[in-house]
Amino acid sequence: MCGIIGYIGKRQAAAILLDGLKRLEYRGYDSAGIATISDKLHMKKDKGKIEEIDRRLNFADMPGTIGIGHTRWATHGEPSQKNAHPHIDNAGKIAVVHNGIIENYEHLRHFLRSNGYSFYSDTDTEVVPNLINYFMRQGHDFEEAVRSTVSRLKGSYALGIVSLDEPDKLIAVRKESPLIIGLGVDEMFIASDVPAVLPYTKRVIVMEDGEMAIVTSVKAIIKRVDSGEIVERKPLEITWTIEMAEKRGYPHFMLKEIHEQPDAVRETLRAAQKELDGLCDMLLNAKRIYLVACGTAYHAALIGKYALAQLAGMSTEVVISSEFQESCMADEGTVLLAISQSGETADTLKAVRVAKANGAKIACLTNVVGSSITRESDLVCHTYAGPEIGVAATKTFSAQVAYLLSLAIRLAEKRSLKSKKELNELAIQLHKIPETILDTLQIVEPKVKDIARRHKDATNFFFIGRGIGYPIAMEGALKLKEIAYIHSEATPAGELKHGPLALIQRGVPVVAVVVPGASYSRMLSNVEEVGARGGEVIALAVEGDVEVGKHVTELIQIPKTHELFTPLTYILPLQLLAYFISVERGLDPDRPRHLAKSVTVE
Ligand code: M6R
């Protein structure tokens, strides 16, 4: 997804912008560019990877101590040099970088064309510098021209803007696309995301919708776009270290993040305790509860549904965000709990808005403080997994699951459906789970690496599970298709006989998620069923389970936990399997093709 970086200070802007762009790479992009200002406006941009573009164009020779940079993920117009950002006005004095979509750009183009302006790209963004130019020609100063421009834009946008006429300021505007201001000493930054500015400062202000910031090298003044009123906001002290956002010696962010799961779960469980009562009250007063999410967060929501039903006797409906508006009914009695790592996923935000418009109450569970979803919600809950750079969600999945398990236990306490003793024991076990995760990682990693080597050339993978094992299987299949580009399909084990079994033949790898509990013996039958048709069963089962071992090709043994906590341990070999197969196939697990970390368009 598009990333914005901006700098104003005493140092050479281009070098800092280039570094910032590299730190935004994980958002996904197809082109990149930089504009700086010295005695004139300089701009370099192109399609491709940042390092290649830099080798071709050499960003380092761009003079100036103020500038903006951008990584683009195409929405309007194909990836190309002309469509890459920044975009400039016809006079070559104003440069703009943009994340989001300007819905009324055709109308604005028409207006500008009728006033003598020409367009050189297919983007929606190009109207912005030209409209600013238009207003400056009417006598507005830079700030006023930006305000007049923005008030005519429909859609979502985070903008970074510089002007040759006022080279001592950088203007940032935010509406429904993330933007932060990094406060340095005699230098300031704007960025789509914190990791871009972390090497330079840990003090950031998160901009809110409808705000613009006039940023000089010594201060940032935030104003409401509509009224011009100044907004006072205390900066946040970011506790993430630079090291937390870097690879810490692991070859890939994904592997580092897989190994960070004990901490992510521990921190989340600790912090959740304070928030849970508010969320419980909201849910207990609801007539209907929706859990809404996409991708991995959707799988965490399915696990949440299972836990809420099993422990708290509460019924919830889990819906993929992009399907919500077509299929769901929300009213004043509805609570929608939106789960989103980034808090910026457009489909989830849309579901939230639809539900809200129908009177529903909104709670969110997100990993990103100050993200868009937090502003749309009546109640905000956080996972504390730290920044996740790998496109494939790993530690944030575990943090979401841990949060939802904690919620289910607290709700069960409030509803007095289980004995205090039983719930206490569960709570104690859950708080010990970070150690079990650590043990599991140590036990399974060498074995999984070996299995990955043997199965790297498979063209199809099946994942089967029952009960809570099914969403685990779904998440395992998603990881494999996402980063190893292998067709992988998760199916409830009981559904095999209704169709998928026809595809099982000699040599087809089938990952069986065999969790303890009520479904165990039925799952065992499914394992046999697959084995009998020649499928190569890779089973995940509790340590010491001799029964499963009799029918499978590979057995991955997982330390024992309560059935409800198995998603936190069983998911580890599945994440590792996808990771090692991706590496074996010579792919980059951190940056899978066609995918972005945070999907901010519907
Ligand atoms: O930021 P979100 O949790 O809202 O993102 C949802 C999905 O886009 C995300 O989980 C995606 O499926 C991951 N790349 C999966 O690894």
Coordinates of C-alpha atoms and ligand atoms in Angstrom, one line a residue:
M1 CA 0.0 0.0 0.0
C2 CA 1.2 3.5 -0.7
G3 CA 3.7 5.0 1.8
I4 CA 4.5 8.6 2.5
I5 CA 7.6 10.1 4.0
G6 CA 8.5 13.8 4.3
Y7 CA 11.5 15.6 5.8
I8 CA 12.4 19.2 6.7
G9 CA 15.5 20.1 8.6
K10 CA 19.2 20.8 8.2
R11 CA 20.4 17.5 6.6
Q12 CA 20.2 16.4 3.0
A13 CA 16.6 15.4 2.6
A14 CA 17.1 12.9 -0.2
A15 CA 19.2 10.5 1.9
I16 CA 16.7 10.5 4.8
L17 CA 13.7 10.1 2.4
L18 CA 15.4 7.2 0.7
D19 CA 16.0 5.5 4.0
G20 CA 12.4 6.2 5.0
L21 CA 11.1 4.7 1.8
K22 CA 13.1 1.5 2.4
R23 CA 11.4 1.3 5.8
L24 CA 8.0 1.6 4.2
E25 CA 8.7 -1.1 1.7
Y26 CA 6.8 -3.7 3.7
R27 CA 3.5 -1.9 2.9
G28 CA 3.8 -3.2 -0.6
Y29 CA 4.6 -1.0 -3.7
D30 CA 5.2 -1.0 -7.4
S31 CA 7.0 2.3 -7.8
A32 CA 8.7 5.0 -5.8
G33 CA 10.0 8.5 -6.0
I34 CA 11.3 11.6 -4.2
A35 CA 11.0 15.3 -4.7
T36 CA 13.3 17.9 -2.9
I37 CA 13.6 21.6 -3.0
S38 CA 16.7 23.8 -3.2
D39 CA 16.8 26.7 -5.6
K40 CA 14.3 24.7 -7.7
L41 CA 12.1 21.6 -7.4
H42 CA 13.9 18.3 -8.1
M43 CA 12.1 15.1 -8.8
K44 CA 13.1 11.5 -9.5
K45 CA 10.6 8.6 -9.7
D46 CA 10.1 5.3 -11.5
K47 CA 8.5 1.9 -11.5
G48 CA 10.3 -1.0 -9.7
K49 CA 12.1 -1.8 -6.5
I50 CA 13.6 1.2 -4.6
E51 CA 17.1 -0.1 -4.8
E52 CA 16.9 -0.6 -8.6
I53 CA 15.4 2.9 -9.0
D54 CA 18.1 4.3 -6.9
R55 CA 20.8 2.6 -8.9
R56 CA 19.3 4.0 -12.1
L57 CA 18.5 7.5 -10.9
N58 CA 20.8 8.1 -8.0
F59 CA 18.6 9.8 -5.4
A60 CA 21.8 10.8 -3.5
D61 CA 22.6 13.7 -5.8
M62 CA 19.3 15.5 -5.1
P63 CA 20.0 18.7 -3.3
G64 CA 17.8 20.4 -0.6
T65 CA 17.0 20.0 3.0
I66 CA 13.2 19.6 2.5
G67 CA 11.4 17.0 0.5
I68 CA 8.8 14.2 0.2
G69 CA 9.0 10.6 -0.9
H70 CA 6.5 7.9 -1.8
T71 CA 6.1 4.2 -2.4
R72 CA 3.1 3.6 -4.7
W73 CA 0.7 0.7 -5.0
A74 CA -1.3 1.3 -8.1
T75 CA -5.0 2.1 -7.8
H76 CA -5.6 4.6 -10.6
G77 CA -3.3 4.0 -13.6
E78 CA -0.9 1.1 -14.1
P79 CA 2.5 1.0 -12.4
S80 CA 4.7 3.3 -14.5
Q81 CA 7.1 6.2 -14.4
K82 CA 4.5 8.8 -15.2
N83 CA 2.1 7.4 -12.6
A84 CA 4.7 7.1 -9.8
H85 CA 4.6 9.8 -7.2
P86 CA 5.4 12.6 -6.4
H87 CA 3.2 14.5 -8.8
I88 CA 3.8 18.1 -9.7
D89 CA 1.7 21.1 -10.9
N90 CA 2.0 22.4 -14.4
A91 CA 4.4 25.2 -13.3
G92 CA 6.8 22.6 -11.7
K93 CA 6.7 24.4 -8.3
I94 CA 4.4 22.2 -6.1
A95 CA 5.0 18.5 -5.4
V96 CA 2.5 16.1 -3.8
V97 CA 2.6 12.6 -2.5
H98 CA -0.7 10.8 -1.8
N99 CA -2.0 7.7 -0.2
G100 CA -5.7 6.9 -0.7
I101 CA -8.2 7.6 -3.5
I102 CA -9.6 10.9 -4.7
E103 CA -13.1 9.9 -5.8
N104 CA -14.1 13.2 -7.6
Y105 CA -10.8 13.5 -9.5
E106 CA -12.5 13.3 -12.9
H107 CA -14.7 16.3 -12.1
L108 CA -11.7 18.2 -10.8
R109 CA -9.6 17.4 -13.9
H110 CA -12.4 18.7 -16.0
F111 CA -12.5 21.9 -14.0
L112 CA -8.8 22.4 -14.2
R113 CA -8.6 21.6 -17.9
S114 CA -11.2 24.2 -18.5
N115 CA -8.8 26.6 -16.7
G116 CA -5.9 25.7 -19.0
Y117 CA -4.3 22.9 -17.0
S118 CA -2.8 19.7 -18.6
F119 CA -2.4 16.3 -17.2
Y120 CA 0.5 13.9 -17.7
S121 CA -0.5 10.8 -15.7
D122 CA -3.5 8.6 -15.3
T123 CA -3.6 9.2 -11.5
D124 CA -6.2 10.8 -9.4
T125 CA -3.4 12.5 -7.5
E126 CA -2.3 14.9 -10.2
V127 CA -5.3 17.1 -9.6
V128 CA -4.0 18.0 -6.2
P129 CA -0.8 20.0 -7.1
N130 CA -2.7 21.7 -9.9
L131 CA -5.6 22.7 -7.8
I132 CA -3.1 24.2 -5.2
N133 CA -1.4 26.0 -8.1
Y134 CA -4.9 27.3 -9.2
F135 CA -5.6 28.7 -5.7
M136 CA -2.1 30.2 -5.3
R137 CA -2.7 32.0 -8.6
Q138 CA -5.9 33.4 -7.1
G139 CA -3.7 35.1 -4.4
H140 CA -3.9 32.4 -1.7
D141 CA -0.7 31.6 0.2
F142 CA 0.5 28.0 0.2
E143 CA -1.4 27.0 3.4
E144 CA -4.6 28.6 2.3
A145 CA -4.3 27.1 -1.2
V146 CA -3.9 23.6 0.4
R147 CA -6.9 24.2 2.6
S148 CA -9.1 25.3 -0.3
T149 CA -7.9 22.4 -2.4
V150 CA -8.6 19.8 0.3
S151 CA -12.0 21.1 1.0
R152 CA -12.9 20.2 -2.6
L153 CA -11.6 16.7 -2.5
K154 CA -13.9 13.7 -1.9
G155 CA -12.4 10.4 -0.9
S156 CA -9.6 9.3 1.4
Y157 CA -6.2 10.8 1.5
A158 CA -3.0 11.3 3.3
L159 CA -1.0 14.0 1.6
G160 CA 2.5 15.4 1.9
I161 CA 3.1 18.6 0.0
V162 CA 6.0 21.0 -0.7
S163 CA 6.1 24.3 -2.6
L164 CA 9.0 26.1 -4.2
D165 CA 7.3 29.4 -3.3
E166 CA 7.4 28.6 0.5
P167 CA 10.4 26.2 0.8
D168 CA 10.5 26.5 4.6
K169 CA 7.4 24.4 5.2
L170 CA 6.0 21.0 4.6
I171 CA 2.3 20.5 4.7
A172 CA 0.6 17.2 5.6
V173 CA -3.1 16.5 5.4
R174 CA -5.1 13.5 6.6
K175 CA -8.5 12.0 5.9
E176 CA -9.0 8.3 6.4
S177 CA -5.4 7.4 5.5
P178 CA -2.8 7.1 8.2
L179 CA -0.2 9.9 8.8
I180 CA 2.1 10.7 11.6
I181 CA 4.4 13.6 12.4
G182 CA 7.9 12.7 13.8
L183 CA 9.3 15.4 16.0
G184 CA 13.1 15.7 15.9
V185 CA 15.5 18.4 17.1
D186 CA 15.7 21.1 14.4
E187 CA 14.1 18.6 12.0
M188 CA 10.7 17.1 11.5
F189 CA 9.2 14.2 9.6
I190 CA 5.9 13.1 8.2
A191 CA 5.2 9.4 7.5
S192 CA 2.5 6.9 6.9
D193 CA 3.9 4.7 9.7
V194 CA 6.2 4.8 12.7
P195 CA 9.0 2.6 11.5
A196 CA 9.9 5.1 8.8
V197 CA 10.9 7.7 11.4
L198 CA 12.2 5.5 14.2
P199 CA 15.9 5.9 13.5
Y200 CA 15.5 9.7 13.9
T201 CA 12.9 10.2 16.6
K202 CA 10.6 8.3 19.0
R203 CA 8.3 11.3 19.6
V204 CA 5.3 11.2 17.2
I205 CA 2.0 12.9 16.8
V206 CA -0.7 10.8 15.2
M207 CA -2.8 13.0 12.9
E208 CA -6.5 12.6 12.9
D209 CA -9.1 12.9 10.1
G210 CA -9.8 16.4 8.9
E211 CA -6.5 17.8 10.1
M212 CA -3.6 19.5 8.3
A213 CA -0.2 20.1 9.7
I214 CA 2.1 23.0 8.8
V215 CA 5.5 21.6 9.5
T216 CA 8.7 23.6 9.7
S217 CA 12.1 22.4 10.9
V218 CA 11.3 23.5 14.4
K219 CA 7.6 23.0 14.9
A220 CA 4.5 21.3 13.7
I221 CA 1.2 23.3 13.9
I222 CA -1.9 21.1 13.5
K223 CA -5.1 22.7 12.4
R224 CA -8.6 21.5 11.5
V225 CA -9.0 21.8 7.8
D226 CA -12.6 23.0 8.0
S227 CA -12.3 25.7 10.7
G228 CA -8.6 26.5 10.7
E229 CA -8.7 26.1 14.5
I230 CA -5.4 25.0 16.0
V231 CA -5.4 21.6 17.6
E232 CA -3.1 20.9 20.6
R233 CA -2.0 17.3 20.9
K234 CA 0.7 15.7 23.1
P235 CA 3.2 13.6 21.2
L236 CA 3.3 9.9 21.9
E237 CA 6.6 8.4 23.1
I238 CA 7.1 5.4 21.0
T239 CA 8.5 2.5 23.0
W240 CA 9.4 0.5 20.0
T241 CA 13.1 0.5 19.5
I242 CA 14.8 0.6 16.1
E243 CA 15.9 -3.0 16.7
M244 CA 12.2 -4.0 17.3
A245 CA 11.5 -2.8 13.8
E246 CA 14.5 -4.5 12.3
K247 CA 15.3 -8.1 11.7
R248 CA 17.5 -8.8 14.8
G249 CA 19.8 -11.1 13.1
Y250 CA 17.0 -13.3 11.5
P251 CA 17.2 -13.7 7.8
H252 CA 13.6 -12.5 7.4
F253 CA 11.2 -10.4 9.4
M254 CA 8.7 -13.3 9.2
L255 CA 11.0 -15.7 11.1
K256 CA 11.8 -13.0 13.6
E257 CA 8.1 -12.3 14.1
I258 CA 7.3 -16.0 14.5
H259 CA 9.9 -16.1 17.3
E260 CA 8.5 -13.0 18.9
Q261 CA 5.2 -14.8 19.6
P262 CA 5.9 -15.6 23.3
D263 CA 6.4 -11.9 24.0
A264 CA 3.5 -10.7 21.8
V265 CA 1.1 -13.0 23.6
R266 CA 2.5 -12.2 27.1
E267 CA 2.3 -8.4 26.5
T268 CA -1.2 -8.7 25.0
L269 CA -2.5 -10.8 27.9
R270 CA -1.0 -8.4 30.4
A271 CA -2.6 -5.3 28.8
A272 CA -5.9 -7.0 28.0
Q273 CA -6.8 -7.3 31.7
K274 CA -7.5 -3.6 31.9
E275 CA -9.6 -3.4 28.9
L276 CA -11.7 -6.5 29.2
D277 CA -14.5 -5.3 31.5
G278 CA -15.5 -2.5 29.1
L279 CA -15.7 -5.0 26.2
C280 CA -17.5 -7.6 28.3
D281 CA -20.2 -5.0 29.3
M282 CA -20.7 -4.0 25.7
L283 CA -21.0 -7.6 24.5
L284 CA -23.2 -8.7 27.4
N285 CA -25.7 -6.0 26.6
A286 CA -25.8 -6.9 22.9
K287 CA -28.7 -8.6 21.2
R288 CA -26.5 -9.7 18.3
I289 CA -22.7 -9.9 18.1
Y290 CA -20.7 -9.8 14.9
L291 CA -17.0 -10.5 14.7
V292 CA -15.7 -8.9 11.5
A293 CA -12.3 -9.2 9.9
C294 CA -10.2 -10.2 6.9
G295 CA -7.5 -12.8 6.2
T296 CA -5.6 -13.9 9.3
A297 CA -7.7 -11.7 11.6
Y298 CA -10.8 -13.5 10.3
H299 CA -9.3 -16.9 11.3
A300 CA -8.5 -15.4 14.8
A301 CA -12.2 -14.3 14.9
L302 CA -13.3 -17.9 14.1
I303 CA -11.3 -19.1 17.0
G304 CA -12.8 -16.4 19.2
K305 CA -16.3 -17.6 18.2
Y306 CA -15.5 -21.1 19.2
A307 CA -14.1 -19.9 22.6
L308 CA -17.0 -17.6 23.3
A309 CA -19.4 -20.4 22.6
Q310 CA -17.6 -23.1 24.6
L311 CA -16.7 -21.0 27.6
A312 CA -19.2 -18.2 27.9
G313 CA -22.2 -19.8 26.1
M314 CA -22.4 -16.8 23.8
S315 CA -23.3 -17.0 20.2
T316 CA -21.5 -14.7 17.7
E317 CA -21.5 -14.4 13.9
V318 CA -18.2 -14.2 12.2
V319 CA -18.2 -12.4 8.9
I320 CA -15.5 -11.6 6.4
S321 CA -15.4 -7.8 6.2
S322 CA -15.9 -7.5 2.5
E323 CA -19.1 -9.6 2.7
F324 CA -20.6 -7.7 5.6
Q325 CA -22.6 -5.1 3.8
E326 CA -24.3 -7.6 1.5
S327 CA -25.2 -10.2 4.1
C328 CA -25.6 -8.7 7.5
M329 CA -28.2 -7.0 9.6
A330 CA -27.1 -4.4 12.1
D331 CA -29.3 -2.3 14.4
E332 CA -29.1 -0.5 17.8
G333 CA -28.9 -3.9 19.5
T334 CA -25.9 -5.0 17.5
V335 CA -22.3 -4.9 18.6
L336 CA -19.7 -5.3 15.9
L337 CA -16.2 -6.3 17.1
A338 CA -13.8 -5.5 14.2
I339 CA -10.5 -7.2 14.4
S340 CA -7.6 -5.7 12.4
Q341 CA -3.9 -5.8 13.0
S342 CA -3.3 -2.6 11.0
G343 CA -6.5 -0.9 11.8
E344 CA -6.4 0.4 8.3
T345 CA -8.0 -2.4 6.3
A346 CA -10.5 -0.7 4.0
D347 CA -12.9 -3.6 3.9
T348 CA -13.1 -3.8 7.7
L349 CA -13.5 0.0 8.0
K350 CA -16.3 -0.2 5.5
A351 CA -18.1 -2.9 7.5
V352 CA -17.7 -0.7 10.6
R353 CA -19.2 2.3 8.9
V354 CA -22.1 0.3 7.5
A355 CA -22.9 -1.1 10.9
K356 CA -22.5 2.2 12.6
A357 CA -24.8 3.9 10.2
N358 CA -27.4 1.3 11.2
G359 CA -27.0 2.2 14.9
A360 CA -24.7 -0.6 15.9
K361 CA -22.0 -0.1 18.6
I362 CA -18.5 -0.7 17.5
A363 CA -15.5 -2.2 19.3
C364 CA -12.2 -2.8 17.7
L365 CA -9.2 -5.0 18.4
T366 CA -6.1 -3.6 16.7
N367 CA -2.3 -3.7 17.0
V368 CA -1.8 -0.1 15.9
V369 CA -2.4 2.7 18.4
G370 CA -4.1 5.6 16.7
S371 CA -5.0 3.7 13.6
S372 CA -8.1 4.6 11.6
I373 CA -10.3 2.0 13.1
T374 CA -9.7 3.4 16.6
R375 CA -11.3 6.6 15.5
E376 CA -14.4 4.8 14.2
S377 CA -15.0 2.8 17.4
D378 CA -16.9 3.3 20.5
L379 CA -14.5 1.1 22.4
V380 CA -10.9 0.4 21.5
C381 CA -8.9 -2.7 22.5
H382 CA -5.3 -3.4 21.6
T383 CA -3.1 -6.3 20.9
Y384 CA 0.5 -5.5 21.9
A385 CA 2.5 -7.6 19.4
G386 CA 4.8 -4.7 18.4
P387 CA 5.2 -3.7 14.7
E388 CA 4.8 -6.5 12.3
I389 CA 6.8 -6.0 9.1
G390 CA 6.4 -9.3 7.3
V391 CA 3.4 -9.2 5.0
A392 CA 2.3 -12.6 6.4
A393 CA 0.6 -12.0 9.8
T394 CA 2.1 -14.3 12.5
K395 CA 2.6 -12.8 15.9
T396 CA -0.4 -10.5 15.5
F397 CA -2.6 -13.6 14.9
S398 CA -1.4 -15.1 18.2
A399 CA -1.9 -11.8 20.0
Q400 CA -5.5 -11.6 18.6
V401 CA -6.2 -15.2 19.6
A402 CA -4.8 -14.7 23.1
Y403 CA -6.9 -11.6 23.5
L404 CA -10.1 -13.4 22.5
L405 CA -9.4 -16.3 24.8
S406 CA -8.9 -14.0 27.7
L407 CA -12.2 -12.3 26.7
A408 CA -14.0 -15.6 26.7
I409 CA -12.7 -16.5 30.1
R410 CA -13.7 -13.1 31.5
L411 CA -17.2 -13.4 30.0
A412 CA -17.6 -16.9 31.4
E413 CA -16.7 -15.5 34.8
K414 CA -19.3 -12.8 34.5
R415 CA -22.0 -15.2 33.3
S416 CA -21.1 -17.7 36.0
L417 CA -21.6 -20.6 33.6
K418 CA -18.5 -22.5 34.8
S419 CA -17.1 -23.1 38.2
K420 CA -14.7 -20.5 39.5
K421 CA -12.2 -23.1 40.1
E422 CA -12.3 -24.3 36.4
L423 CA -12.0 -20.7 35.1
N424 CA -9.2 -19.9 37.5
E425 CA -7.3 -22.9 36.3
L426 CA -7.8 -21.9 32.7
A427 CA -6.7 -18.3 33.4
I428 CA -3.5 -19.6 35.0
Q429 CA -2.8 -22.0 32.1
L430 CA -3.4 -19.1 29.6
H431 CA -0.9 -16.9 31.4
K432 CA 1.7 -19.7 31.2
I433 CA 1.1 -20.2 27.5
P434 CA 4.0 -17.9 26.4
E435 CA 6.4 -20.5 27.9
T436 CA 4.6 -23.3 26.1
I437 CA 4.9 -21.3 22.8
L438 CA 8.6 -20.9 23.4
D439 CA 9.0 -24.7 24.1
T440 CA 6.9 -25.6 21.0
L441 CA 9.0 -23.4 18.8
Q442 CA 12.2 -25.1 20.0
I443 CA 10.7 -28.6 19.6
V444 CA 9.1 -28.2 16.2
E445 CA 11.5 -26.0 14.2
P446 CA 14.1 -28.5 13.2
K447 CA 11.5 -31.1 12.3
V448 CA 9.4 -28.7 10.2
K449 CA 12.5 -27.5 8.4
D450 CA 13.2 -31.0 7.4
I451 CA 9.6 -31.6 6.3
A452 CA 9.6 -28.4 4.3
R453 CA 12.7 -29.6 2.4
R454 CA 10.9 -32.8 1.4
H455 CA 7.7 -31.1 0.3
K456 CA 9.0 -27.9 -1.3
D457 CA 8.0 -29.1 -4.8
A458 CA 4.4 -30.0 -4.0
T459 CA 1.8 -28.3 -6.2
N460 CA -1.2 -28.8 -3.9
F461 CA -1.6 -29.0 -0.2
F462 CA -4.7 -29.9 1.8
F463 CA -5.2 -28.9 5.5
I464 CA -7.9 -30.6 7.5
G465 CA -9.2 -30.0 11.0
R466 CA -12.3 -30.2 13.2
G467 CA -13.7 -27.8 15.8
I468 CA -11.0 -25.3 16.8
G469 CA -8.6 -27.3 14.6
Y470 CA -10.4 -26.1 11.5
P471 CA -9.6 -22.3 11.7
I472 CA -6.0 -23.4 12.6
A473 CA -6.0 -25.4 9.4
M474 CA -7.4 -22.4 7.5
E475 CA -4.6 -20.1 8.8
G476 CA -2.0 -22.7 7.9
A477 CA -3.3 -22.9 4.3
L478 CA -3.4 -19.1 4.0
K479 CA 0.2 -18.9 5.1
L480 CA 1.3 -21.5 2.6
K481 CA -0.5 -20.0 -0.4
E482 CA 0.5 -16.4 0.6
I483 CA 4.3 -16.9 0.8
A484 CA 5.1 -20.2 -0.9
Y485 CA 2.7 -19.8 -3.8
I486 CA 1.4 -23.3 -3.4
H487 CA -2.3 -24.0 -4.0
S488 CA -3.5 -24.9 -0.5
E489 CA -7.0 -25.6 0.6
A490 CA -8.4 -26.0 4.1
T491 CA -11.4 -28.1 4.6
P492 CA -13.3 -29.3 7.7
A493 CA -12.2 -32.9 8.0
G494 CA -15.9 -34.0 8.1
E495 CA -16.4 -32.4 4.7
L496 CA -13.7 -34.5 3.0
K497 CA -16.3 -37.1 2.1
H498 CA -18.6 -34.5 0.5
G499 CA -16.1 -33.7 -2.3
P500 CA -12.5 -32.9 -1.6
L501 CA -11.6 -36.6 -1.0
A502 CA -11.8 -37.1 -4.8
L503 CA -8.6 -35.1 -5.0
I504 CA -6.6 -37.2 -2.5
Q505 CA -4.3 -39.6 -4.2
R506 CA -0.8 -41.0 -3.8
G507 CA 1.7 -38.4 -2.7
V508 CA -0.8 -35.5 -2.1
P509 CA 0.3 -33.8 1.2
V510 CA -2.5 -33.4 3.7
V511 CA -1.8 -31.5 6.9
A512 CA -4.0 -32.9 9.7
V513 CA -4.6 -30.7 12.7
V514 CA -5.4 -33.2 15.4
V515 CA -6.4 -31.3 18.5
P516 CA -7.4 -33.0 21.8
G517 CA -11.0 -32.9 22.9
A518 CA -14.4 -34.1 21.7
S519 CA -13.5 -34.2 18.0
Y520 CA -10.3 -36.3 18.4
S521 CA -11.6 -39.8 17.5
R522 CA -13.5 -38.5 14.5
M523 CA -10.4 -36.7 13.3
L524 CA -8.5 -39.9 13.7
S525 CA -10.9 -41.6 11.3
N526 CA -10.4 -38.8 8.8
V527 CA -6.6 -39.3 9.0
E528 CA -7.0 -43.0 8.3
E529 CA -9.4 -42.1 5.4
V530 CA -6.7 -39.9 3.8
G531 CA -3.9 -42.4 4.4
A532 CA -6.0 -45.2 2.8
R533 CA -6.1 -43.2 -0.4
G534 CA -2.4 -42.7 -0.5
G535 CA -2.3 -39.1 0.9
E536 CA 0.9 -38.2 2.7
V537 CA -0.4 -37.2 6.1
I538 CA 1.6 -34.6 8.0
A539 CA -0.1 -34.7 11.4
L540 CA 0.1 -32.2 14.2
A541 CA -0.8 -33.9 17.5
V542 CA -0.2 -33.7 21.2
E543 CA 3.2 -35.1 22.4
G544 CA 2.9 -38.8 23.2
D545 CA -0.1 -39.4 21.0
V546 CA 0.8 -42.9 19.7
E547 CA -2.5 -43.5 17.9
V548 CA -2.1 -40.8 15.3
G549 CA 1.5 -41.8 14.7
K550 CA 0.3 -45.2 13.3
H551 CA -1.4 -43.7 10.3
V552 CA 0.7 -40.8 9.2
T553 CA 3.8 -40.1 7.1
E554 CA 5.1 -37.3 9.3
L555 CA 4.2 -36.5 12.9
I556 CA 4.8 -33.1 14.5
Q557 CA 4.4 -33.4 18.3
I558 CA 3.1 -30.4 20.2
P559 CA 3.4 -29.8 23.9
K560 CA 0.1 -30.5 25.7
T561 CA -2.3 -27.6 26.4
H562 CA -6.0 -27.2 26.9
E563 CA -7.9 -27.7 23.7
L564 CA -8.9 -24.1 23.6
F565 CA -5.3 -22.9 23.7
T566 CA -4.1 -25.2 20.8
P567 CA -4.4 -22.4 18.2
L568 CA -1.4 -20.7 20.0
T569 CA 0.8 -23.8 19.7
Y570 CA -0.4 -25.7 16.7
I571 CA -0.1 -22.6 14.5
L572 CA 3.6 -22.4 15.1
P573 CA 4.6 -25.4 12.9
L574 CA 2.2 -24.3 10.2
Q575 CA 3.8 -20.8 10.1
L576 CA 7.2 -22.4 10.0
L577 CA 6.2 -24.8 7.3
A578 CA 5.1 -22.0 5.0
Y579 CA 8.2 -20.0 5.9
F580 CA 10.7 -22.8 5.2
I581 CA 9.0 -23.9 2.0
S582 CA 9.0 -20.3 0.8
V583 CA 12.7 -20.1 1.5
E584 CA 13.4 -23.5 -0.1
R585 CA 11.7 -22.3 -3.2
G586 CA 13.9 -19.3 -3.3
L587 CA 11.1 -16.8 -2.6
D588 CA 11.1 -13.8 -0.3
P589 CA 8.6 -14.6 2.5
D590 CA 8.6 -11.1 3.7
R591 CA 7.4 -9.6 0.4
P592 CA 5.0 -12.0 -1.4
R593 CA 4.0 -11.0 -4.9
H594 CA 0.7 -9.0 -5.4
L595 CA 0.1 -8.6 -1.7
A596 CA 0.4 -5.6 0.7
K597 CA 0.7 -5.6 4.5
S598 CA -2.1 -3.2 4.9
V599 CA -4.9 -3.2 2.3
T600 CA -6.3 0.3 2.4
V601 CA -8.5 0.0 -0.7
E602 CA -11.8 -2.0 -1.0
Ligands
M6R1 O1 -4.5 -5.4 9.1 P1 -5.6 -6.5 9.1 O2 -5.5 -7.4 10.2 O3 -6.9 -5.9 9.0 O4 -5.3 -7.3 7.8 C1 -6.1 -8.3 7.3 C2 -5.5 -9.1 6.2 O5 -5.2 -8.3 5.1 C3 -4.3 -9.8 6.7 O6 -4.5 -10.7 7.8 C4 -3.7 -10.7 5.5 O7 -4.6 -11.8 5.3 C5 -2.3 -11.2 5.9 N1 -1.4 -10.9 4.9 C6 -2.3 -12.7 6.1 O8 -1.0 -13.2 6.5

